[in-house]
Coordinates of C-alpha atoms in Angstrom, one line a residue:
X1 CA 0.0 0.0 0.0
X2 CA 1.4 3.3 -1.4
X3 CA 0.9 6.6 0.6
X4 CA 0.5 8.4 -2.9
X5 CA -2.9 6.4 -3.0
X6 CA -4.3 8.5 -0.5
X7 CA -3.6 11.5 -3.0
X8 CA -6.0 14.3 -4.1
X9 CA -6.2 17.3 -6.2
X10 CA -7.9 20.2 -3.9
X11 CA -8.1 23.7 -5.5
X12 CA -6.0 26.1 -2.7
X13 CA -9.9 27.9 -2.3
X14 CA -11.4 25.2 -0.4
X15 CA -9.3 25.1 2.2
X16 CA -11.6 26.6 4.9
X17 CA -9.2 30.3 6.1
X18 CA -11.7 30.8 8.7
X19 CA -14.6 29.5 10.8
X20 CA -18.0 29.9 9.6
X21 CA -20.7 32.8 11.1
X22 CA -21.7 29.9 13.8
X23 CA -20.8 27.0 14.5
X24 CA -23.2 24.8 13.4
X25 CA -23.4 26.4 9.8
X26 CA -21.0 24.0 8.3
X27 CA -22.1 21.2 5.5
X28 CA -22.4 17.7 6.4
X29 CA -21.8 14.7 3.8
X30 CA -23.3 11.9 5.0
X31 CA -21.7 8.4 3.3
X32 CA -22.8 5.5 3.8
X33 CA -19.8 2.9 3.5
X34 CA -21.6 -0.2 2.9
X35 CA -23.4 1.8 -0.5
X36 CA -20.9 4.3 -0.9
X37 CA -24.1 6.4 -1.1
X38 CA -23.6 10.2 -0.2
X39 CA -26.3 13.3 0.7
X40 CA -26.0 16.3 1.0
X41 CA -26.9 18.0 4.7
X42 CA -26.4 21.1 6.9
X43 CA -24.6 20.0 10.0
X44 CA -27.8 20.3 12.2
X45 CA -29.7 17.6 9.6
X46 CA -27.1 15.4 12.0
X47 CA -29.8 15.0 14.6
X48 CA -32.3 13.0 11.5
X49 CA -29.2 10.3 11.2
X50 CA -28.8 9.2 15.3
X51 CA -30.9 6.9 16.7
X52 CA -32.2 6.9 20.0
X53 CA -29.8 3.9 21.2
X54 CA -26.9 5.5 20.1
X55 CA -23.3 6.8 21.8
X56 CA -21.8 10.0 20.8
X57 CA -18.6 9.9 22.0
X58 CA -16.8 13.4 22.4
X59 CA -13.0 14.4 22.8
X60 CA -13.1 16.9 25.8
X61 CA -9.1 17.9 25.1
X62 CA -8.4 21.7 25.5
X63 CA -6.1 23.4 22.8
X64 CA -3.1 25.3 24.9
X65 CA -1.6 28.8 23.6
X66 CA 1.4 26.2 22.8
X67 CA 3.2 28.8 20.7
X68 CA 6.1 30.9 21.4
X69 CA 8.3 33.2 19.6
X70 CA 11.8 34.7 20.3
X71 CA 15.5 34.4 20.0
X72 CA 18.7 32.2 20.5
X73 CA 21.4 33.5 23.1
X74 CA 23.0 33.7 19.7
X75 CA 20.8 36.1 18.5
X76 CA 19.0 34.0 15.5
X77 CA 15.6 34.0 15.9
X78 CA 13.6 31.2 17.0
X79 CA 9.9 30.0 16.7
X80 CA 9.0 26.9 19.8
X81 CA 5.8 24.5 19.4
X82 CA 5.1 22.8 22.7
X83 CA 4.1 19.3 21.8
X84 CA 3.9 18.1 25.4
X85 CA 4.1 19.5 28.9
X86 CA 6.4 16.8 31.1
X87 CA 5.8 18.8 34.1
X88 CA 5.6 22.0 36.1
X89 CA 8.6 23.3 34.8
X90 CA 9.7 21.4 31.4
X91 CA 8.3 20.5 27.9
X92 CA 9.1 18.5 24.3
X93 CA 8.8 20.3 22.0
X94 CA 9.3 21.2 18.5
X95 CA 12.0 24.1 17.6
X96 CA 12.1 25.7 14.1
X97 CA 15.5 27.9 13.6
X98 CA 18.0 28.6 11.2
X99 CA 20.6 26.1 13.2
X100 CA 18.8 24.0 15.7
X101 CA 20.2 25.1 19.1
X102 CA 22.0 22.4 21.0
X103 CA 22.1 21.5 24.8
X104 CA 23.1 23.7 27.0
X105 CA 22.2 26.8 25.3
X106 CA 19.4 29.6 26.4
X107 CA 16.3 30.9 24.2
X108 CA 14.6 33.9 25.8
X109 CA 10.4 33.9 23.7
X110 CA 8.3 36.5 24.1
X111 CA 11.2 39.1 25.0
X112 CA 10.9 37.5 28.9
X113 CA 11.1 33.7 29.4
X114 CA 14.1 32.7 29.6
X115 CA 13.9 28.5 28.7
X116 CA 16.9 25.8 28.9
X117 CA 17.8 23.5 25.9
X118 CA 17.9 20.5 28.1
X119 CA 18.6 18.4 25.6
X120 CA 16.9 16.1 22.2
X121 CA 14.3 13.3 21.8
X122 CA 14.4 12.7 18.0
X123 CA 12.4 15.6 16.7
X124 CA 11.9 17.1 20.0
X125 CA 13.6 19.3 22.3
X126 CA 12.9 19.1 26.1
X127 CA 13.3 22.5 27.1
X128 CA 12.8 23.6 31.1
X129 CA 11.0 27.3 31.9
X130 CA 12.8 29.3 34.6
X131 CA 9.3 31.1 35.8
X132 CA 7.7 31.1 39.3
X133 CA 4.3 29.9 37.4
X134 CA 3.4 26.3 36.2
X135 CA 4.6 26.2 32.3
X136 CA 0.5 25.9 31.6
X137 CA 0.0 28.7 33.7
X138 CA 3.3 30.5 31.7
X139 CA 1.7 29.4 28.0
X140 CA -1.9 30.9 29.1
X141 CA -0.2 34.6 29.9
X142 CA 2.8 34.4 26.7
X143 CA 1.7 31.9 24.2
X144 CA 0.1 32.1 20.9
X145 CA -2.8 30.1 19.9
X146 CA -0.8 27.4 17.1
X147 CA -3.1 27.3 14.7
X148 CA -2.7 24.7 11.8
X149 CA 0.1 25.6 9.1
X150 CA -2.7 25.8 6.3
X151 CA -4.4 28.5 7.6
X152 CA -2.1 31.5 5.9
X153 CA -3.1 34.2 7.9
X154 CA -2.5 35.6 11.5
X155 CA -4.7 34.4 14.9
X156 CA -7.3 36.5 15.2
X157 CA -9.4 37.4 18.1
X158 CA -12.5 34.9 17.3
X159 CA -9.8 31.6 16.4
X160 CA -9.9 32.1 20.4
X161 CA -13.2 31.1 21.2
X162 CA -13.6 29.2 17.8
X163 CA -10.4 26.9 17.7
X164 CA -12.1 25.0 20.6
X165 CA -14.6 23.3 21.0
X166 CA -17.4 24.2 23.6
X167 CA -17.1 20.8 26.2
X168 CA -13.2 21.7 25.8
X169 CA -12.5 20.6 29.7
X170 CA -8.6 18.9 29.6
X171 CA -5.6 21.3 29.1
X172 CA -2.9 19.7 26.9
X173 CA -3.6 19.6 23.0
X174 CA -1.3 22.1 20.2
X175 CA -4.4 21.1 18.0
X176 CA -8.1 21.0 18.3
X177 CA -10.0 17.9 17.4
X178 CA -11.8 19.6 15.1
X179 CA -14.9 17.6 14.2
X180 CA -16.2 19.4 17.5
X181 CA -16.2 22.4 16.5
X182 CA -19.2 22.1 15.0
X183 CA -21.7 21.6 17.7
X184 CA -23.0 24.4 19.7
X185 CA -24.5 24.0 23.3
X186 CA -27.8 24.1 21.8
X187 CA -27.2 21.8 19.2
X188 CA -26.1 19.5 22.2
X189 CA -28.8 20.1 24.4
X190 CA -31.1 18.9 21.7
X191 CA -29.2 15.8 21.2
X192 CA -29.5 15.3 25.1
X193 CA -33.2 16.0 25.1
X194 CA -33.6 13.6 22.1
X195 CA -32.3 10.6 24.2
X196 CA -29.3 10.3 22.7
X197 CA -26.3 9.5 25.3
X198 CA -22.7 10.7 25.2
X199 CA -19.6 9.9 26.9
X200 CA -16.4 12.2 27.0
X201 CA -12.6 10.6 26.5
X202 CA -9.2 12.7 26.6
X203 CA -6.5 12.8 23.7
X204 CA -4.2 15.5 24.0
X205 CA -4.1 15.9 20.1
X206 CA -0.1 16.4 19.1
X207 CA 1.4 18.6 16.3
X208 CA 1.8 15.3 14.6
X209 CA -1.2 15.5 13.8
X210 CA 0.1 18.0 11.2
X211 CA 3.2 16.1 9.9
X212 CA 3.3 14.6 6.6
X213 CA 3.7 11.2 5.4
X214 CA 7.4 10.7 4.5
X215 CA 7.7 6.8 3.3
X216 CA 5.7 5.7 0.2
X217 CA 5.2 2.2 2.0
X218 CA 2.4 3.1 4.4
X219 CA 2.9 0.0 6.6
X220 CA 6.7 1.6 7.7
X221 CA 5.6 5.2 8.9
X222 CA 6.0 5.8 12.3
X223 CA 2.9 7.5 14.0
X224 CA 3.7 10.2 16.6
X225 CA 2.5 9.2 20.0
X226 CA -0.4 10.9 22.0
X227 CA -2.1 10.7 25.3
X228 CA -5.0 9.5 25.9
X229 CA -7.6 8.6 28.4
X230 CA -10.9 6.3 28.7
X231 CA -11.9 5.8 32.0
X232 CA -14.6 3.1 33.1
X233 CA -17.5 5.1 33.0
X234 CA -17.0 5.4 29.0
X235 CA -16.3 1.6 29.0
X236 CA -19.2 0.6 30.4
X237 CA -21.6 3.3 28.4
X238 CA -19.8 1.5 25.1
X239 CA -20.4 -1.8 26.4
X240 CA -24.2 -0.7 27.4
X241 CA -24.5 0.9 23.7
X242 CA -23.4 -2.3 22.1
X243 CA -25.7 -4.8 24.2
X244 CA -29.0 -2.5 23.4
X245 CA -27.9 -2.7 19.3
X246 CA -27.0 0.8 19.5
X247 CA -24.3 2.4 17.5
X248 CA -20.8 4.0 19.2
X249 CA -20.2 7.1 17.1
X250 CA -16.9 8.9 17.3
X251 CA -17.0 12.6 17.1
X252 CA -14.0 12.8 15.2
X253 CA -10.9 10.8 14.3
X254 CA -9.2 11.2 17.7
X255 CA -12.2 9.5 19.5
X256 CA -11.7 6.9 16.8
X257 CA -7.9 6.3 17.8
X258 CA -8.8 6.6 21.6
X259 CA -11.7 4.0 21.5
X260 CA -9.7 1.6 19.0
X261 CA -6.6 2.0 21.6
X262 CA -8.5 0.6 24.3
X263 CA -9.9 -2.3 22.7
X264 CA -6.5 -3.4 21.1
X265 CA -7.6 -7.0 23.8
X266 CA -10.5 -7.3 21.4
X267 CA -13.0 -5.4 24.0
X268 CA -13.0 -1.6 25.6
X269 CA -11.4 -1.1 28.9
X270 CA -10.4 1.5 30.9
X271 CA -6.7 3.1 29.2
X272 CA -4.3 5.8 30.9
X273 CA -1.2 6.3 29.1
X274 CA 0.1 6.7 25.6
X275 CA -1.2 5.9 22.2
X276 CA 0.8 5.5 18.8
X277 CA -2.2 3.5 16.8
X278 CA -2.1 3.9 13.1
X279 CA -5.7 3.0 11.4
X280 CA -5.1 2.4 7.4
X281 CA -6.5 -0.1 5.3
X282 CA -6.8 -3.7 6.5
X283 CA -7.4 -2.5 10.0
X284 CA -10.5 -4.5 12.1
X285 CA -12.4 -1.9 13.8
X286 CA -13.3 -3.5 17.3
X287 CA -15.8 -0.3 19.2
X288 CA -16.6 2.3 16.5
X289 CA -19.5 2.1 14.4
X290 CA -20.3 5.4 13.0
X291 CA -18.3 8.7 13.4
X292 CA -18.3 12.4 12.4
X293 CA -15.4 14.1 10.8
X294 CA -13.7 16.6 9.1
X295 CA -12.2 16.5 5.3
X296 CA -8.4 15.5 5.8
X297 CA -5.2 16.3 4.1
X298 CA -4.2 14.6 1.2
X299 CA -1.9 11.6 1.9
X300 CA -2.3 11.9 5.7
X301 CA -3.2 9.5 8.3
X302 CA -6.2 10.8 9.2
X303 CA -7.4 10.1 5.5
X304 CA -5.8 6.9 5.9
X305 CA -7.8 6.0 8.4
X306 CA -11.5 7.3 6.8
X307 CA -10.3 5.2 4.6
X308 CA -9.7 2.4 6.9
X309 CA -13.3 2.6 8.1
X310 CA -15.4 3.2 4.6
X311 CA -13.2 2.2 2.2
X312 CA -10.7 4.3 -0.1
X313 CA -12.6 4.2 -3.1
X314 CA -15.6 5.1 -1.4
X315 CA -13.4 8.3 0.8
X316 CA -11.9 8.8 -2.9
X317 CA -15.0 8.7 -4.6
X318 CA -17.1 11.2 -1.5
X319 CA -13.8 13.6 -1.9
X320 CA -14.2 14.3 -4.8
X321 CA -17.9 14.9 -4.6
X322 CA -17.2 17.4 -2.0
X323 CA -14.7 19.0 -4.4
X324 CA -17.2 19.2 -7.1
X325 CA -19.9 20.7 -4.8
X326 CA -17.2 23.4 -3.3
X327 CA -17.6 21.5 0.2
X328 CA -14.9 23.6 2.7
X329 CA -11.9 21.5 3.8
X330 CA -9.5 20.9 6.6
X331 CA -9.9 22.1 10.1
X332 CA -12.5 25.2 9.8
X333 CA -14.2 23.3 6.9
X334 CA -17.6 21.1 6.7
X335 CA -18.1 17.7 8.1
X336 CA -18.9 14.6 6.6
X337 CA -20.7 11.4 9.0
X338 CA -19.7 7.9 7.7
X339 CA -22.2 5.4 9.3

């Protein structure tokens, strides 16, 4: 299997720039994977495909102002991504400079943290924060909201409010899980008064999330690794869910990876720890039934693993669709449900 299988042709003007007026005014695709059938929808039309015995499960992750600019003690300038917080006082995390800065040396962001180079993890640098605060604490007062590298503009005040999603609960994600963004407390509220359950896990969504595919053989990439947690109150909603003949619907592809990481035995339980799951073709889905999802990058592992779950000529075919009808892509763009 060849990651230039999972390739499309997306016209630079579909790639969603910003959010829409609300948040529930998005497009929704609906596909059915056993058809390869597709319809057309508005986001709310979402309500008409659940079922009374179904689980919506949500990923209750907050996005952290992970993004810092500044200088070497050499002068260059320097741009840090925290990917993960180890502790009160140190991080890994990604640094983009002219000359990667070695151990030892000092970066000084926002013209007044001064932050070790401790030392390097592969792609990562573990850097420790001489400030009096917590480094989440530190991120909240000096760091910039990251938002995804196809976006080409500046943050602006509304990506605060907008590049999270409304249960947002957990600190620790550089990305949102962005098939959440499109429900609205009302929209939930209705869902809730419908009958419909839900259940709320934590991945702490990585900057991996952005990296590209760099083998062509899809079976030797190495996926970044991610946090996650399911606790027993989700497992036994699942196993409630599956036991009435309801449906366990993912709201987006990280509640995909964190459901399928706790049922690697072959049933859900409880998980605390890390995750590196890659979903591609061939993949035996073991909890999910349904989810709700954005459009994904072309060649990435999040299409890889829509793919997974409906079939590629069926993700192919719904792509393209969406391309045809001017459908708005990537992480501020419409939504498609694959049931």
């Amino acid at each position: 299997m060849k990651t230039s299988d999972f390739t499309f042709n997306l016209p630079d003007d579909l790639i969603a720039q910003y959010p829409p007026k609300t948040r529930t005014a998005s497009r929704l695709l609906s596909l059915e994977r056993t058809s390869g059938k597709t319809e057309d929808l508005l986001f709310p039309n979402l309500l008409s495909l659940l079922n009374n015995d179904d689980l919506l499960v949500f990923n209750n992750t907050k996005v952290i102002p992970a993004r810092l600019l500044g200088t070497k003690d050499s002068g260059g300038k320097v741009e840090v991504l925290v990917e993960r917080v180890l502790d009160d006082n140190r991080v890994l995390a990604h640094v983009k400079s002219s000359k990667s800065p070695s151990a030892g040396r000092q970066l000084l962001l926002e013209q007044e943290l001064k932050v070790d180079v401790i030392g390097r993890h592969d792609a990562l640098f573990e850097l420790q924060f001489s400030t009096t605060t917590s480094v989440i604490e530190t991120l909240e007062q000096y760091g910039r909201l990251p938002l995804p590298p196809y976006i080409e503009r500046d943050v602006a005040k509304e990506d605060l409010d907008r590049y999270q999603t409304v249960y947002a609960q957990h600190v620790g994600a550089v990305a949102a899980p962005t098939a959440g963004l499109h429900f609205d407390h009302d929209l939930l509220n209705t869902i809730k008064k419908a009958g419909i359950s839900t259940a709320e896990i934590t991945l702490h969504v990585g900057a991996g999330t952005f990296q590209p595919v760099r083998v062509e053989d899809v079976e030797t990439h190495q996926m970044h690794s991610e946090r996650i947690n399911i606790s027993q109150d989700v497992v036994d909603k699942v196993k409630h869910t599956k036991q009435q003949g309801g449906r366990v619907i993912a709201i987006g592809t990280t509640s995909v990876r964190a459901l399928e990481s706790a049922s690697q035995c072959g049933e859900i339980k409880p998980y605390e720890g890390e995750t590196d799951i890659f979903i591609y073709p061939g993949y035996e889905f073991k909890t999910v039934d349904a989810m709700v999802t954005n459009f994904h990058l072309s060649e990435s592992t999040l299409l890889m693993l829509v793919s997974a779950f409906a079939g590629k000529q069926n993700i192919m075919n719904a792509y393209q669709h969406a391309i045809e009808q001017r459908y708005r892509f990537f992480s501020y763009g419409d939504a498609m449900f694959i049931s």
